[in-house]
Amino acid sequence: MSKTLYIINGPNLNRLGTREPEVYGSATLTDIEAACRTQIQQAGFALEFRQTNAEGELVNWIQEVADQSCALVLNAAAYTHTSIALHDALKLVSQPVIELHLSNPAAREDFRRTNYVAPVATASICGFGAMGYQMAVTAALQLVKIKTT
Ligand code: DQA
């Protein structure tokens, strides 16, 4: 069994820290990655942490997850609300998939209520800010343990 957890981040999340801090908080993606790496290493797993602004790259990485990961934490950002390609790619993944958002999209603009990720995810975590990443890692690793015992 692979012991590599993938955390994949979509468009504009490279600007965390300065992007709408009143919505997304002040932690940068580098801060978030460091906290996840410590947590995952302590659990005896490896981390693949990535960000891209390109939809096709997200599709390629999700296909990689299907072949060589134990679980996926995905913050697809705005593509959550638009991408049938991501929806279809996630259907290829049999490992646990945690959908993640820093904010709570359901409490924001109407267009954020359309969601192509949630129906093909194992579970969703949203509205907890940067802390949600730690929660998602805990949840993903727990699901991996349940699956393999
Ligand atoms: C987000 C929520 C999305 O609606 C938005 O497009 C983002 C960030 C979040 O983490 O809260 O870019 O995924």
PDB file of C-alpha atoms and ligand atoms in Angstrom:
ATOM      1  CA  MET A   1       0.000   0.000   0.000  1.00  0.00           C
ATOM      2  CA  SER A   2       1.207   3.500  -0.821  1.00  0.00           C
ATOM      3  CA  LYS A   3       1.922   5.634   2.252  1.00  0.00           C
ATOM      4  CA  THR A   4       1.861   8.917   0.364  1.00  0.00           C
ATOM      5  CA  LEU A   5      -0.927  11.384   1.069  1.00  0.00           C
ATOM      6  CA  TYR A   6      -1.543  13.964  -1.647  1.00  0.00           C
ATOM      7  CA  ILE A   7      -2.716  17.479  -0.783  1.00  0.00           C
ATOM      8  CA  ILE A   8      -3.685  19.291  -3.977  1.00  0.00           C
ATOM      9  CA  ASN A   9      -4.575  22.969  -4.165  1.00  0.00           C
ATOM     10  CA  GLY A  10      -6.270  24.762  -7.030  1.00  0.00           C
ATOM     11  CA  PRO A  11      -6.296  28.289  -8.471  1.00  0.00           C
ATOM     12  CA  ASN A  12      -5.313  31.394  -6.522  1.00  0.00           C
ATOM     13  CA  LEU A  13      -4.401  29.450  -3.384  1.00  0.00           C
ATOM     14  CA  ASN A  14      -0.746  30.359  -4.081  1.00  0.00           C
ATOM     15  CA  ARG A  15      -1.802  33.874  -3.001  1.00  0.00           C
ATOM     16  CA  LEU A  16      -3.018  32.864   0.469  1.00  0.00           C
ATOM     17  CA  GLY A  17      -1.755  35.263   3.107  1.00  0.00           C
ATOM     18  CA  THR A  18      -2.503  38.352   1.027  1.00  0.00           C
ATOM     19  CA  ARG A  19      -5.612  37.179  -0.888  1.00  0.00           C
ATOM     20  CA  GLU A  20      -8.806  38.381   0.856  1.00  0.00           C
ATOM     21  CA  PRO A  21      -7.390  37.714   4.365  1.00  0.00           C
ATOM     22  CA  GLU A  22     -10.784  38.560   5.892  1.00  0.00           C
ATOM     23  CA  VAL A  23     -12.153  35.463   4.076  1.00  0.00           C
ATOM     24  CA  TYR A  24      -9.153  33.114   3.916  1.00  0.00           C
ATOM     25  CA  GLY A  25      -6.990  34.183   6.885  1.00  0.00           C
ATOM     26  CA  SER A  26      -3.350  35.231   7.064  1.00  0.00           C
ATOM     27  CA  ALA A  27      -1.532  31.880   6.782  1.00  0.00           C
ATOM     28  CA  THR A  28       0.357  31.365   3.521  1.00  0.00           C
ATOM     29  CA  LEU A  29       0.284  28.106   1.581  1.00  0.00           C
ATOM     30  CA  THR A  30       3.910  27.596   2.655  1.00  0.00           C
ATOM     31  CA  ASP A  31       2.860  27.877   6.323  1.00  0.00           C
ATOM     32  CA  ILE A  32       0.064  25.372   5.707  1.00  0.00           C
ATOM     33  CA  GLU A  33       2.371  22.947   3.894  1.00  0.00           C
ATOM     34  CA  ALA A  34       4.909  23.043   6.758  1.00  0.00           C
ATOM     35  CA  ALA A  35       2.234  22.245   9.357  1.00  0.00           C
ATOM     36  CA  CYS A  36       0.849  19.377   7.243  1.00  0.00           C
ATOM     37  CA  ARG A  37       4.329  17.969   6.621  1.00  0.00           C
ATOM     38  CA  THR A  38       5.100  17.808  10.352  1.00  0.00           C
ATOM     39  CA  GLN A  39       1.748  16.174  11.089  1.00  0.00           C
ATOM     40  CA  ILE A  40       2.076  13.596   8.287  1.00  0.00           C
ATOM     41  CA  GLN A  41       5.704  12.708   9.052  1.00  0.00           C
ATOM     42  CA  GLN A  42       4.792  12.168  12.709  1.00  0.00           C
ATOM     43  CA  ALA A  43       2.134   9.708  11.545  1.00  0.00           C
ATOM     44  CA  GLY A  44       4.717   7.803   9.482  1.00  0.00           C
ATOM     45  CA  PHE A  45       3.348   8.842   6.088  1.00  0.00           C
ATOM     46  CA  ALA A  46       4.849  10.844   3.211  1.00  0.00           C
ATOM     47  CA  LEU A  47       3.391  14.041   1.757  1.00  0.00           C
ATOM     48  CA  GLU A  48       3.003  15.261  -1.825  1.00  0.00           C
ATOM     49  CA  PHE A  49       1.832  18.882  -1.536  1.00  0.00           C
ATOM     50  CA  ARG A  50       1.038  20.780  -4.740  1.00  0.00           C
ATOM     51  CA  GLN A  51      -0.680  23.876  -6.103  1.00  0.00           C
ATOM     52  CA  THR A  52      -1.592  24.878  -9.640  1.00  0.00           C
ATOM     53  CA  ASN A  53      -3.764  27.438 -11.344  1.00  0.00           C
ATOM     54  CA  ALA A  54      -4.352  25.118 -14.334  1.00  0.00           C
ATOM     55  CA  GLU A  55      -7.409  22.862 -14.517  1.00  0.00           C
ATOM     56  CA  GLY A  56      -5.745  20.259 -16.781  1.00  0.00           C
ATOM     57  CA  GLU A  57      -2.824  19.933 -14.383  1.00  0.00           C
ATOM     58  CA  LEU A  58      -5.270  19.207 -11.571  1.00  0.00           C
ATOM     59  CA  VAL A  59      -6.807  16.451 -13.724  1.00  0.00           C
ATOM     60  CA  ASN A  60      -3.341  14.954 -14.376  1.00  0.00           C
ATOM     61  CA  TRP A  61      -2.498  15.016 -10.665  1.00  0.00           C
ATOM     62  CA  ILE A  62      -5.809  13.408  -9.680  1.00  0.00           C
ATOM     63  CA  GLN A  63      -5.064  10.611 -12.150  1.00  0.00           C
ATOM     64  CA  GLU A  64      -1.654  10.246 -10.463  1.00  0.00           C
ATOM     65  CA  VAL A  65      -3.447  10.013  -7.106  1.00  0.00           C
ATOM     66  CA  ALA A  66      -5.545   7.139  -8.462  1.00  0.00           C
ATOM     67  CA  ASP A  67      -2.323   5.231  -9.255  1.00  0.00           C
ATOM     68  CA  GLN A  68       0.022   6.028  -6.375  1.00  0.00           C
ATOM     69  CA  SER A  69      -1.478   7.530  -3.233  1.00  0.00           C
ATOM     70  CA  CYS A  70      -3.207   6.360  -0.062  1.00  0.00           C
ATOM     71  CA  ALA A  71      -5.608   9.331   0.065  1.00  0.00           C
ATOM     72  CA  LEU A  72      -6.268  12.808  -1.314  1.00  0.00           C
ATOM     73  CA  VAL A  73      -7.061  16.126   0.359  1.00  0.00           C
ATOM     74  CA  LEU A  74      -8.327  18.450  -2.371  1.00  0.00           C
ATOM     75  CA  ASN A  75      -8.988  22.172  -2.220  1.00  0.00           C
ATOM     76  CA  ALA A  76     -10.067  22.647  -5.832  1.00  0.00           C
ATOM     77  CA  ALA A  77     -10.843  26.340  -5.116  1.00  0.00           C
ATOM     78  CA  ALA A  78     -13.012  27.905  -7.848  1.00  0.00           C
ATOM     79  CA  TYR A  79     -12.878  24.781 -10.049  1.00  0.00           C
ATOM     80  CA  THR A  80     -15.046  23.142  -7.370  1.00  0.00           C
ATOM     81  CA  HIS A  81     -17.919  25.167  -8.751  1.00  0.00           C
ATOM     82  CA  THR A  82     -17.248  24.757 -12.482  1.00  0.00           C
ATOM     83  CA  SER A  83     -15.269  21.647 -13.383  1.00  0.00           C
ATOM     84  CA  ILE A  84     -16.899  18.533 -14.803  1.00  0.00           C
ATOM     85  CA  ALA A  85     -13.358  17.429 -15.750  1.00  0.00           C
ATOM     86  CA  LEU A  86     -12.383  17.324 -12.068  1.00  0.00           C
ATOM     87  CA  HIS A  87     -15.628  15.515 -11.235  1.00  0.00           C
ATOM     88  CA  ASP A  88     -14.869  12.847 -13.845  1.00  0.00           C
ATOM     89  CA  ALA A  89     -11.224  12.504 -12.739  1.00  0.00           C
ATOM     90  CA  LEU A  90     -12.266  12.032  -9.107  1.00  0.00           C
ATOM     91  CA  LYS A  91     -14.460   9.114 -10.173  1.00  0.00           C
ATOM     92  CA  LEU A  92     -11.205   7.297 -11.060  1.00  0.00           C
ATOM     93  CA  VAL A  93      -9.996   7.520  -7.450  1.00  0.00           C
ATOM     94  CA  SER A  94     -10.891   4.630  -5.146  1.00  0.00           C
ATOM     95  CA  GLN A  95      -8.833   5.992  -2.223  1.00  0.00           C
ATOM     96  CA  PRO A  96     -10.419   8.322   0.379  1.00  0.00           C
ATOM     97  CA  VAL A  97     -10.910  11.870  -0.941  1.00  0.00           C
ATOM     98  CA  ILE A  98     -11.469  14.754   1.494  1.00  0.00           C
ATOM     99  CA  GLU A  99     -12.869  17.893  -0.115  1.00  0.00           C
ATOM    100  CA  LEU A 100     -11.513  20.943   1.690  1.00  0.00           C
ATOM    101  CA  HIS A 101     -12.251  24.679   1.750  1.00  0.00           C
ATOM    102  CA  LEU A 102     -10.881  27.346   4.078  1.00  0.00           C
ATOM    103  CA  SER A 103     -14.137  29.296   3.898  1.00  0.00           C
ATOM    104  CA  ASN A 104     -17.673  27.916   3.956  1.00  0.00           C
ATOM    105  CA  PRO A 105     -18.807  28.235   0.315  1.00  0.00           C
ATOM    106  CA  ALA A 106     -22.435  27.449   1.261  1.00  0.00           C
ATOM    107  CA  ALA A 107     -22.547  30.656   3.319  1.00  0.00           C
ATOM    108  CA  ARG A 108     -21.203  32.843   0.497  1.00  0.00           C
ATOM    109  CA  GLU A 109     -22.357  33.846  -3.005  1.00  0.00           C
ATOM    110  CA  ASP A 110     -24.997  31.704  -4.741  1.00  0.00           C
ATOM    111  CA  PHE A 111     -22.575  30.597  -7.482  1.00  0.00           C
ATOM    112  CA  ARG A 112     -20.487  28.805  -4.847  1.00  0.00           C
ATOM    113  CA  ARG A 113     -23.419  26.484  -4.095  1.00  0.00           C
ATOM    114  CA  THR A 114     -22.795  24.586  -7.330  1.00  0.00           C
ATOM    115  CA  ASN A 115     -20.295  21.891  -6.376  1.00  0.00           C
ATOM    116  CA  TYR A 116     -18.860  19.240  -8.738  1.00  0.00           C
ATOM    117  CA  VAL A 117     -16.424  17.840  -6.134  1.00  0.00           C
ATOM    118  CA  ALA A 118     -18.624  16.990  -3.122  1.00  0.00           C
ATOM    119  CA  PRO A 119     -20.691  14.282  -4.884  1.00  0.00           C
ATOM    120  CA  VAL A 120     -17.501  12.343  -5.711  1.00  0.00           C
ATOM    121  CA  ALA A 121     -15.648  12.980  -2.426  1.00  0.00           C
ATOM    122  CA  THR A 122     -15.684  10.752   0.646  1.00  0.00           C
ATOM    123  CA  ALA A 123     -16.270  13.731   2.967  1.00  0.00           C
ATOM    124  CA  SER A 124     -16.017  17.513   3.088  1.00  0.00           C
ATOM    125  CA  ILE A 125     -14.441  19.938   5.558  1.00  0.00           C
ATOM    126  CA  CYS A 126     -15.068  23.671   5.170  1.00  0.00           C
ATOM    127  CA  GLY A 127     -15.182  26.888   7.140  1.00  0.00           C
ATOM    128  CA  PHE A 128     -12.322  26.192   9.574  1.00  0.00           C
ATOM    129  CA  GLY A 129      -9.659  28.302   7.855  1.00  0.00           C
ATOM    130  CA  ALA A 130      -6.100  26.941   7.738  1.00  0.00           C
ATOM    131  CA  MET A 131      -6.925  24.594  10.642  1.00  0.00           C
ATOM    132  CA  GLY A 132      -9.131  22.695   8.172  1.00  0.00           C
ATOM    133  CA  TYR A 133      -5.983  21.299   6.518  1.00  0.00           C
ATOM    134  CA  GLN A 134      -4.933  19.642   9.799  1.00  0.00           C
ATOM    135  CA  MET A 135      -8.468  18.335  10.270  1.00  0.00           C
ATOM    136  CA  ALA A 136      -8.529  16.958   6.733  1.00  0.00           C
ATOM    137  CA  VAL A 137      -5.167  15.220   7.200  1.00  0.00           C
ATOM    138  CA  THR A 138      -6.384  13.625  10.447  1.00  0.00           C
ATOM    139  CA  ALA A 139      -9.584  12.478   8.725  1.00  0.00           C
ATOM    140  CA  ALA A 140      -7.793  11.142   5.648  1.00  0.00           C
ATOM    141  CA  LEU A 141      -5.251   9.156   7.677  1.00  0.00           C
ATOM    142  CA  GLN A 142      -8.021   7.757   9.862  1.00  0.00           C
ATOM    143  CA  LEU A 143      -9.925   6.593   6.765  1.00  0.00           C
ATOM    144  CA  VAL A 144      -6.745   4.996   5.392  1.00  0.00           C
ATOM    145  CA  LYS A 145      -6.245   3.107   8.679  1.00  0.00           C
ATOM    146  CA  ILE A 146      -9.858   1.901   8.683  1.00  0.00           C
ATOM    147  CA  LYS A 147      -9.492   0.740   5.069  1.00  0.00           C
ATOM    148  CA  THR A 148      -6.296  -1.206   5.731  1.00  0.00           C
ATOM    149  CA  THR A 149      -7.159  -2.910   9.032  1.00  0.00           C
TER     150      THR A 149
HETATM  151  C1  DQA B   1     -12.113  28.071  -1.529  1.00  0.00           C
HETATM  152  C2  DQA B   1     -13.580  28.429  -1.746  1.00  0.00           C
HETATM  153  C3  DQA B   1     -13.875  28.625  -3.228  1.00  0.00           C
HETATM  154  O1  DQA B   1     -15.243  28.992  -3.398  1.00  0.00           O
HETATM  155  C4  DQA B   1     -13.008  29.735  -3.793  1.00  0.00           C
HETATM  156  O2  DQA B   1     -13.221  29.854  -5.185  1.00  0.00           O
HETATM  157  C5  DQA B   1     -11.569  29.559  -3.478  1.00  0.00           C
HETATM  158  C6  DQA B   1     -11.184  29.093  -2.158  1.00  0.00           C
HETATM  159  C7  DQA B   1     -11.772  27.993  -0.027  1.00  0.00           C
HETATM  160  O3  DQA B   1     -10.772  27.367   0.299  1.00  0.00           O
HETATM  161  O4  DQA B   1     -12.496  28.565   0.799  1.00  0.00           O
HETATM  162  O5  DQA B   1     -10.707  29.910  -4.274  1.00  0.00           O
HETATM  163  O6  DQA B   1     -11.867  26.798  -2.088  1.00  0.00           O
END
